[in-house]
Short mmCIF file of C-alpha atoms in Angstrom, two decimals:
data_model
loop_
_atom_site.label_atom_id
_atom_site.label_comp_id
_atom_site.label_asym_id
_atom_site.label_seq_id
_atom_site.Cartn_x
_atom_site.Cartn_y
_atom_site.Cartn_z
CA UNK H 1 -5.56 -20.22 2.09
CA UNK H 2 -1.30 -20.12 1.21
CA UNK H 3 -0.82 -18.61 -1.67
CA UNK H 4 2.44 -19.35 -3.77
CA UNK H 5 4.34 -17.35 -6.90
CA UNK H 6 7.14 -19.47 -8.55
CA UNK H 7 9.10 -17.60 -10.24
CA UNK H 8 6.26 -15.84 -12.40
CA UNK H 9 7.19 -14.00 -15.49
CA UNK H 10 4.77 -12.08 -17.39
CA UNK H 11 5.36 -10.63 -20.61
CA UNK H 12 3.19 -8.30 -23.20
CA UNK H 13 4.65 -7.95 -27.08
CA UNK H 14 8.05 -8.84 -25.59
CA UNK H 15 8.12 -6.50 -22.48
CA UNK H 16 8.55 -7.96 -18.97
CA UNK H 17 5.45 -6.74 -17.00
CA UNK H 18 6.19 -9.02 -14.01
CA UNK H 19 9.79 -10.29 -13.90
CA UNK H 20 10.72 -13.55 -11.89
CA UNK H 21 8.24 -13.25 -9.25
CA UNK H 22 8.66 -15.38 -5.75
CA UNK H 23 6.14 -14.68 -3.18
CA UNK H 24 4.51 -16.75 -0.30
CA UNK H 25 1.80 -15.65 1.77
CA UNK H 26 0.57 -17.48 4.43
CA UNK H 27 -2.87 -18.53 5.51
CA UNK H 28 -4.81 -15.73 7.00
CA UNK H 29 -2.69 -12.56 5.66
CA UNK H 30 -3.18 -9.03 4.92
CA UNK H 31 -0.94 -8.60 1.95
CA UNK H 32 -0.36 -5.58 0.06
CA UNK H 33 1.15 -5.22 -3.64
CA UNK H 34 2.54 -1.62 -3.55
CA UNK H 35 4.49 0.34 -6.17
CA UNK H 36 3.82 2.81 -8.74
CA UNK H 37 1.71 3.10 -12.12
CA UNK H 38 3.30 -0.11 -14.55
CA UNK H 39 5.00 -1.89 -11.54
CA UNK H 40 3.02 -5.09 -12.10
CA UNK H 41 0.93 -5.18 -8.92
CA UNK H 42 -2.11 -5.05 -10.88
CA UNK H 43 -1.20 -7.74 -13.46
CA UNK H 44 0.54 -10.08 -10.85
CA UNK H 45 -3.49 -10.46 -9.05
CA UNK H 46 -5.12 -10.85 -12.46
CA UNK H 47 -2.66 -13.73 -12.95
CA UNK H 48 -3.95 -15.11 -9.22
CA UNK H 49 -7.45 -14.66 -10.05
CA UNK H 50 -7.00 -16.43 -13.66
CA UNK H 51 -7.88 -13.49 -15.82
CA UNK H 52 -4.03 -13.29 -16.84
CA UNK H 53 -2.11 -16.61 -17.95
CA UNK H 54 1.45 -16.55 -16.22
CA UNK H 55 3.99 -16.58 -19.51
CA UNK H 56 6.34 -18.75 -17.28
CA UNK H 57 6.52 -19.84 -13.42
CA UNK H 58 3.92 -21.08 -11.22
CA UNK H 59 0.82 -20.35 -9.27
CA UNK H 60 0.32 -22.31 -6.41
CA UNK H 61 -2.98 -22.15 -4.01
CA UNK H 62 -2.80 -24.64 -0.81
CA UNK H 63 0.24 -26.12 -2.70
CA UNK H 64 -1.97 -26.92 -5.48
CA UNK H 65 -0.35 -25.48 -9.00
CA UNK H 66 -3.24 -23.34 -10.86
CA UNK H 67 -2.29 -21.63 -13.49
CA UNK H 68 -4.81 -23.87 -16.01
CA UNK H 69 -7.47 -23.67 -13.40
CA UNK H 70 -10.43 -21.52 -14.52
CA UNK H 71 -11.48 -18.24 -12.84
CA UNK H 72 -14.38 -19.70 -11.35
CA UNK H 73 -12.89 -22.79 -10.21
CA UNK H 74 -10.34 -20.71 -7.67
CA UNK H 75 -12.53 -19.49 -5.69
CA UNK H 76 -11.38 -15.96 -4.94
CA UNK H 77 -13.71 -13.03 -5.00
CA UNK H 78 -11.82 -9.82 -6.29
CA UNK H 79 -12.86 -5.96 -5.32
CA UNK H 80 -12.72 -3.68 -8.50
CA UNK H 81 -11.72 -0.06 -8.36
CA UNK H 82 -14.70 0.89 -9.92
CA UNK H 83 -17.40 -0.93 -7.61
CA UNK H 84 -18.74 -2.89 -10.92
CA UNK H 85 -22.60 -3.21 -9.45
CA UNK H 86 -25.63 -4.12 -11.80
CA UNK H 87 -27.89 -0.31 -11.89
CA UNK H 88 -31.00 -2.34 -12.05
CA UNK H 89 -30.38 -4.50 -8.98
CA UNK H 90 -31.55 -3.23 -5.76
CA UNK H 91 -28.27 -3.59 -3.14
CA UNK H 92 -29.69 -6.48 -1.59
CA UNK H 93 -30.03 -8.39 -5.20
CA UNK H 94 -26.24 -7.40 -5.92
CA UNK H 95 -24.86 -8.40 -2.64
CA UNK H 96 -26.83 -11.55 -3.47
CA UNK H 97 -26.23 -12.21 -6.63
CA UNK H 98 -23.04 -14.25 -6.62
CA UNK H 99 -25.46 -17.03 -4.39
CA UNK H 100 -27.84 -16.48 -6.98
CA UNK H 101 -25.66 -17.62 -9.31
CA UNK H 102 -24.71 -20.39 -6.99
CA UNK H 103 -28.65 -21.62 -6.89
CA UNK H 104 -28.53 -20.88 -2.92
CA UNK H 105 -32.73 -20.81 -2.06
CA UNK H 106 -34.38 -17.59 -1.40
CA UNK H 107 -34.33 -17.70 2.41
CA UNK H 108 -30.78 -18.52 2.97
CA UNK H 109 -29.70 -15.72 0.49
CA UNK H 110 -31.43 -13.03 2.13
CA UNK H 111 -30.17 -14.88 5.95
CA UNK H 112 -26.15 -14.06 4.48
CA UNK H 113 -27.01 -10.99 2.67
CA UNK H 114 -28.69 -9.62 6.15
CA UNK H 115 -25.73 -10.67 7.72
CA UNK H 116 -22.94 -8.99 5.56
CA UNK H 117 -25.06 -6.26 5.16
CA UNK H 118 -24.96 -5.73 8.84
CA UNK H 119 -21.24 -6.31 9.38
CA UNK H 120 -20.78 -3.52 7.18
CA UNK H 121 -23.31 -1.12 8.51
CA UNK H 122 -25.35 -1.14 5.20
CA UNK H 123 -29.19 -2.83 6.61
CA UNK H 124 -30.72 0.73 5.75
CA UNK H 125 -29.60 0.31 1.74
CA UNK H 126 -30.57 -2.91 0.68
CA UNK H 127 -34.20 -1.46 -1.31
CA UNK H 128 -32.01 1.62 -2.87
CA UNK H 129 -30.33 1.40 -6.46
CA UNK H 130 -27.03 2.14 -6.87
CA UNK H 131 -27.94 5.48 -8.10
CA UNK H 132 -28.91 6.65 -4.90
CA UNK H 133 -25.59 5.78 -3.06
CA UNK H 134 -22.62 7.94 -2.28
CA UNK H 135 -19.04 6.15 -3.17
CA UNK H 136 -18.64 5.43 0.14
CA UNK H 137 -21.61 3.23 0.23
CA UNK H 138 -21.41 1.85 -2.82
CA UNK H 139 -17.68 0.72 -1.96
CA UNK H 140 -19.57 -0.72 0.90
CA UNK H 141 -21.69 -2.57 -1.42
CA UNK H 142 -19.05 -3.63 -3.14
CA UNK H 143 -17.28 -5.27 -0.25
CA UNK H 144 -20.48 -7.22 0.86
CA UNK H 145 -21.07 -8.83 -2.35
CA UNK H 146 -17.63 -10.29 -2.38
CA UNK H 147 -17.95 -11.16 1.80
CA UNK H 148 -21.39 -13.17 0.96
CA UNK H 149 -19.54 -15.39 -1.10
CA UNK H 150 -17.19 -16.97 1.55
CA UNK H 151 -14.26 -17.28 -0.65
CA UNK H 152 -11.10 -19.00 0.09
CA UNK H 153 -9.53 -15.58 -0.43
CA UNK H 154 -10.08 -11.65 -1.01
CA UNK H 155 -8.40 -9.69 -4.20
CA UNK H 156 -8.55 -6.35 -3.84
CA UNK H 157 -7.69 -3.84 -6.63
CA UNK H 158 -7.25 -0.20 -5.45
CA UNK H 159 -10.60 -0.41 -4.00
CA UNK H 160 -10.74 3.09 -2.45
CA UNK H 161 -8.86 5.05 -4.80
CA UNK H 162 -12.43 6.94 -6.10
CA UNK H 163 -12.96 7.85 -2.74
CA UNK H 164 -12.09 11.20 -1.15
CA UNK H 165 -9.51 11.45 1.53
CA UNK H 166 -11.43 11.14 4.83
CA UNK H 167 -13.81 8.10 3.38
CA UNK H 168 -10.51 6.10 2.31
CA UNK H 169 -8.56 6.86 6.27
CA UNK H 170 -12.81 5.57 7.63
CA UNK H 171 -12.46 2.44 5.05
CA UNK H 172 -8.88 1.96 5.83
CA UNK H 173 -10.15 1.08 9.06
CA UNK H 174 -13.03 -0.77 8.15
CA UNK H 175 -10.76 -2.84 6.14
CA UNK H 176 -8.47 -3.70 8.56
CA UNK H 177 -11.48 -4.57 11.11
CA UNK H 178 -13.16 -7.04 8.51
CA UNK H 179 -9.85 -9.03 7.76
CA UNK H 180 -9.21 -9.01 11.46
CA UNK H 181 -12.75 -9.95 11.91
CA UNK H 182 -13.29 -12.75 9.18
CA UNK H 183 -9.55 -13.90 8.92
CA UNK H 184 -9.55 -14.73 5.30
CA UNK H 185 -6.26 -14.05 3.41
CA UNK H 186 -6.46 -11.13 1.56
CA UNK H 187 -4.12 -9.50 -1.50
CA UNK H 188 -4.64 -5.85 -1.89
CA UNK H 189 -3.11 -3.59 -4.69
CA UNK H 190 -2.29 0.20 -3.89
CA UNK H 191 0.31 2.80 -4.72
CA UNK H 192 -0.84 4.45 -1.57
CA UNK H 193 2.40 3.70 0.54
CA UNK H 194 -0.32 4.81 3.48
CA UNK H 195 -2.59 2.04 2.62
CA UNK H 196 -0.19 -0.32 2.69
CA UNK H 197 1.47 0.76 6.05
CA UNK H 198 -1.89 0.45 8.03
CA UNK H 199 -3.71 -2.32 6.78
CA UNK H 200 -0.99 -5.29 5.88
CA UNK H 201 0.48 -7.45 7.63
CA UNK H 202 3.45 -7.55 5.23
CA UNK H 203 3.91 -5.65 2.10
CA UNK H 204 5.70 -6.45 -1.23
CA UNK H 205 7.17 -3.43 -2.69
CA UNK H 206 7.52 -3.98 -6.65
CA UNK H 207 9.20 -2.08 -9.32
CA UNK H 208 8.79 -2.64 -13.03
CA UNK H 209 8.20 -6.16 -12.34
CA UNK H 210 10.65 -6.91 -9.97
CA UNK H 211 9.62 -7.77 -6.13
CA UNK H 212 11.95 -4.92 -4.18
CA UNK H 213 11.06 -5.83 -0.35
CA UNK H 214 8.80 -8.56 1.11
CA UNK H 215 8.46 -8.01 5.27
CA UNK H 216 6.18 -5.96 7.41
CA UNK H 217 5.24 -2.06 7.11
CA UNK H 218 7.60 -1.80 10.12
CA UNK H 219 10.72 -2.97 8.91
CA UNK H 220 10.00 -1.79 4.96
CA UNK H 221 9.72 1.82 6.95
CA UNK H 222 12.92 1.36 9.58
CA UNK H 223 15.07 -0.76 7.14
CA UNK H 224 14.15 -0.14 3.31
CA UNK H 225 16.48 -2.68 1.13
CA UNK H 226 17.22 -0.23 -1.58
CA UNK H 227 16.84 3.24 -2.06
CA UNK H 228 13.71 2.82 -4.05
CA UNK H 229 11.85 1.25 -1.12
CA UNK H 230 13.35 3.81 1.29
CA UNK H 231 12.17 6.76 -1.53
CA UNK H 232 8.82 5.17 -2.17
CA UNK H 233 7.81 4.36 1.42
CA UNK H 234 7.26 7.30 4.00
CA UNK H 235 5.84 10.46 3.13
CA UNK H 236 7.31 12.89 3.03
CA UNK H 237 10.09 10.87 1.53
CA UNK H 238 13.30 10.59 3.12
CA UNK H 239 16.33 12.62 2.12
CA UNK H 240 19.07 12.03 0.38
CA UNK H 241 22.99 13.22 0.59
CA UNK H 242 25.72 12.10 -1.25
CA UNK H 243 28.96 11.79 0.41
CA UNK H 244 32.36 9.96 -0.42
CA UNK H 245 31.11 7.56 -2.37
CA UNK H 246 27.91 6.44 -0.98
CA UNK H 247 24.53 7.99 -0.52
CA UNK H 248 22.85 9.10 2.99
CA UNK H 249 19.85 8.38 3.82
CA UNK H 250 17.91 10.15 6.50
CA UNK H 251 13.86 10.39 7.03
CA UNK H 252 12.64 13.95 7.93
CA UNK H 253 11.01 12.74 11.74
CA UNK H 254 15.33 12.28 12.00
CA UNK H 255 16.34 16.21 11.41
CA UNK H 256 15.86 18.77 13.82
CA UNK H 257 16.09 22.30 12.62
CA UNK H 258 17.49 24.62 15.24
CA UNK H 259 17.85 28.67 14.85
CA UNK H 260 20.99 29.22 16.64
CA UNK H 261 23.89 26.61 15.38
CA UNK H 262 25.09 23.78 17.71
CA UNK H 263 28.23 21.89 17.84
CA UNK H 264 27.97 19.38 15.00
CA UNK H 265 25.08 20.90 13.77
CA UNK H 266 24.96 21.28 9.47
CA UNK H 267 24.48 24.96 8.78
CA UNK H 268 21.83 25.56 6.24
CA UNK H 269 18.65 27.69 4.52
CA UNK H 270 15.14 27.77 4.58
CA UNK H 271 13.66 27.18 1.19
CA UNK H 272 10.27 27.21 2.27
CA UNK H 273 8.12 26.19 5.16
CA UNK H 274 4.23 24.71 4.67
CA UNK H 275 2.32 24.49 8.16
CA UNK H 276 0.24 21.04 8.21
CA UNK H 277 -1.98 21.85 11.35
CA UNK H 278 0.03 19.65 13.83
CA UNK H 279 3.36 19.64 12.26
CA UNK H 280 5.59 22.35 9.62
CA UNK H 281 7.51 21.10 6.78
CA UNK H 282 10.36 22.50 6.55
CA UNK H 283 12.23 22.44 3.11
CA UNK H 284 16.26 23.18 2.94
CA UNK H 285 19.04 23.92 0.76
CA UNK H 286 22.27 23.49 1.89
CA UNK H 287 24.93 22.98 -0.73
CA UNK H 288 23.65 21.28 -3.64
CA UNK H 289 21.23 19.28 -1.49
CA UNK H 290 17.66 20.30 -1.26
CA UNK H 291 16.17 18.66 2.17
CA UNK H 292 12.56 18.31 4.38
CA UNK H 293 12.85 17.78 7.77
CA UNK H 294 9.44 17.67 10.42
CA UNK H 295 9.30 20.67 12.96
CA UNK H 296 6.67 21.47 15.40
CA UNK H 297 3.79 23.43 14.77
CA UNK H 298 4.59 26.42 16.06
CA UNK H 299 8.36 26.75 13.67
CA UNK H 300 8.02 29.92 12.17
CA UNK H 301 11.12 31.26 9.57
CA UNK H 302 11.16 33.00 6.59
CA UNK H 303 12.48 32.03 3.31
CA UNK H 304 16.31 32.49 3.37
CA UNK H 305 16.89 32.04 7.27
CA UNK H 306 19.90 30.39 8.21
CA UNK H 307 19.23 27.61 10.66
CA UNK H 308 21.67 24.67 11.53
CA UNK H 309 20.38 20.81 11.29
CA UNK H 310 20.89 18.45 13.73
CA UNK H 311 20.75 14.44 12.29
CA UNK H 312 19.62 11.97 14.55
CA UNK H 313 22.85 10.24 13.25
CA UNK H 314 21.84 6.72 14.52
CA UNK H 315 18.85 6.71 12.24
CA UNK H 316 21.27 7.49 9.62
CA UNK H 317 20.76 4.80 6.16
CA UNK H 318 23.79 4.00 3.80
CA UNK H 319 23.23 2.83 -0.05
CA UNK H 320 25.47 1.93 -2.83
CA UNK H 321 25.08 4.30 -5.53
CA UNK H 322 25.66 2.43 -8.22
CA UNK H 323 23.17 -0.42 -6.92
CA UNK H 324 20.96 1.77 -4.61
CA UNK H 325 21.07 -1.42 -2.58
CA UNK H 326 21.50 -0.78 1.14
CA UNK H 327 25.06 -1.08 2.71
CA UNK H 328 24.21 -3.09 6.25
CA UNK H 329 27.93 -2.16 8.13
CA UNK H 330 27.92 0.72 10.24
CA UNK H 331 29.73 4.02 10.32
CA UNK H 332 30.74 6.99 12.47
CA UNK H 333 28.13 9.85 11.17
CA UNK H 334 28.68 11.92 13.79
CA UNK H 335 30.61 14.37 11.99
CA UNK H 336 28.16 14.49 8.76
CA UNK H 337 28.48 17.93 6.87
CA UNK H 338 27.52 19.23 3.09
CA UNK H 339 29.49 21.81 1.50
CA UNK H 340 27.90 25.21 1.84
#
């Protein structure tokens, strides 16, 4: 299924929720909505699904326009945040519900809900309640009942944020196999830049409303448009200088922190360092910048060490800073110092 956003406005008591949205997404993608709380990710696939009316602009699936198609006429299935199953239902009844509902006999419901149930590793849960599941499962649960449907396409809204750390990296992956494995185009919302850097195949960055950056993790990550994207995207964040009249750019994987100085090398102070089993952060004053730059495990200083910085200057990002918008020509950085 191609999904298309004309120019999509979306407004609430006058304010512009989702400004002058374009977006196409082609058959078969992984697509993630990322951005922070009030961006309009979350609004822009309630529009999709039909539980939002676009104020202005169009909604096109298969180059069919639907924004006065009804919900249940679009056939999408969305993923909820908060799993959304029926407490009464065994899991096999809510994974088969939505057949139920679609007067599919007995024996081929239980054929597709044995079938999803065992793509997702779930055939030992279908006579428990809901009750009796951990959120892992019952995000598991959640997944299959939307699978069984067959949809023309998957919405999913923060699906994993109630899970704890290691269950969302183990779903991550489970995601990413399913998609692979079923090929359905899928839009996912998240303001987990880590979500959206291992499961999509492209990602559109938004803030308040407006579409930032539309291409894949990898170039979002190497060659951010703005300085929002290059902020919001990569954790920790990348750093930023100011210097004559435009703002550096550099991602902490790009600094290398040395304890005796170097030719060339920025002279500066430890703030504080935080070991994170295979790598330390390091964080940096020098000047009125406050930096972070990756070291290896073993980096040991104390607070107020001098140690010089080394920029991988070729890595180096330039932005207007009036705009934030990213200047594309080239210069010599090879001589990059702050004021001490």
């Amino acid at each position: 299924m191609s999904i298309e956003f004309r120019n999509v406005t979306k407004t609430f008591g006058g304010a512009r929720v989702v400004d002058d949205l374009s977006l196409e997404i082609r058959d078969g993608e992984f697509i993630v909505l990322l951005g922070p709380s009030g961006c309009g990710k979350t609004t822009t696939l309630r529009m999709l699904a039909g539980l939002e009316t676009a104020t202005s602009g169009d909604i096109l699936i298969n180059g069919e326009r639907v924004n006065d198609v009804p919900t249940q006429h679009r056939d999408l299935a969305m993923v909820f945040q908060s799993y959304a199953l029926y407490p009464h239902m065994t899991i096999a009844e809510n994974i088969g519900y939505p057949l139920r509902v679609r007067k599919l006999d007995k024996a081929d419901r239980a054929a597709r809900v044995q079938r999803v149930a065992a793509m997702l590793e779930i055939e030992s849960l279908l006579e428990r309640k809901p009750r009796q599941l951990s959120g892992g499962e019952r995000q598991r649960v959640a997944l299959a009942r939307a699978i069984v449907r067959e949809p023309r396409a998957y919405l999913m809204d923060e699906p994993l944020s109630n899970l704890d750390a290691r269950l969302r990296v183990q779903m991550r992956g489970e995601l990413k196999r399913l998609q692979h494995q079923l090929g359905t185009t899928t839009i996912y919302v998240t303001h987990d830049q880590a979500e959206a850097m291992t499961l999509a195949s492209r990602v559109a960055v938004m803030k308040k409303g407006q579409l930032q950056q539309f291409d894949t993790p990898l170039n979002i990550y190497n060659h951010p448009a703005n300085k929002f994207v290059a902020e919001f995207v990569g954790s920790p964040s990348m750093n930023f200088i100011e210097r004559e009249g435009v703002t550096i750019g550099i991602r902490p994987e790009h600094i290398q922190v040395l304890t005796v100085p170097e030719d060339g090398a920025m002279e500066a102070r430890v703030y504080v360092t935080e070991l994170m089993g295979n790598e330390t952060f390091v964080f940096l004053s020098t000047g009125d910048n406050r930096l972070i730059a990756r070291a290896p495990a073993d980096f040991r200083a104390d607070v107020d060490t001098k140690v010089w910085l080394k920029l991988a200057t070729e890595k180096i990002h330039r932005f207007d800073p009036v705009t934030g918008n990213r200047l594309q020509d080239s210069q010599d950085f090879s001589g990059l110092t702050c004021k001490s």
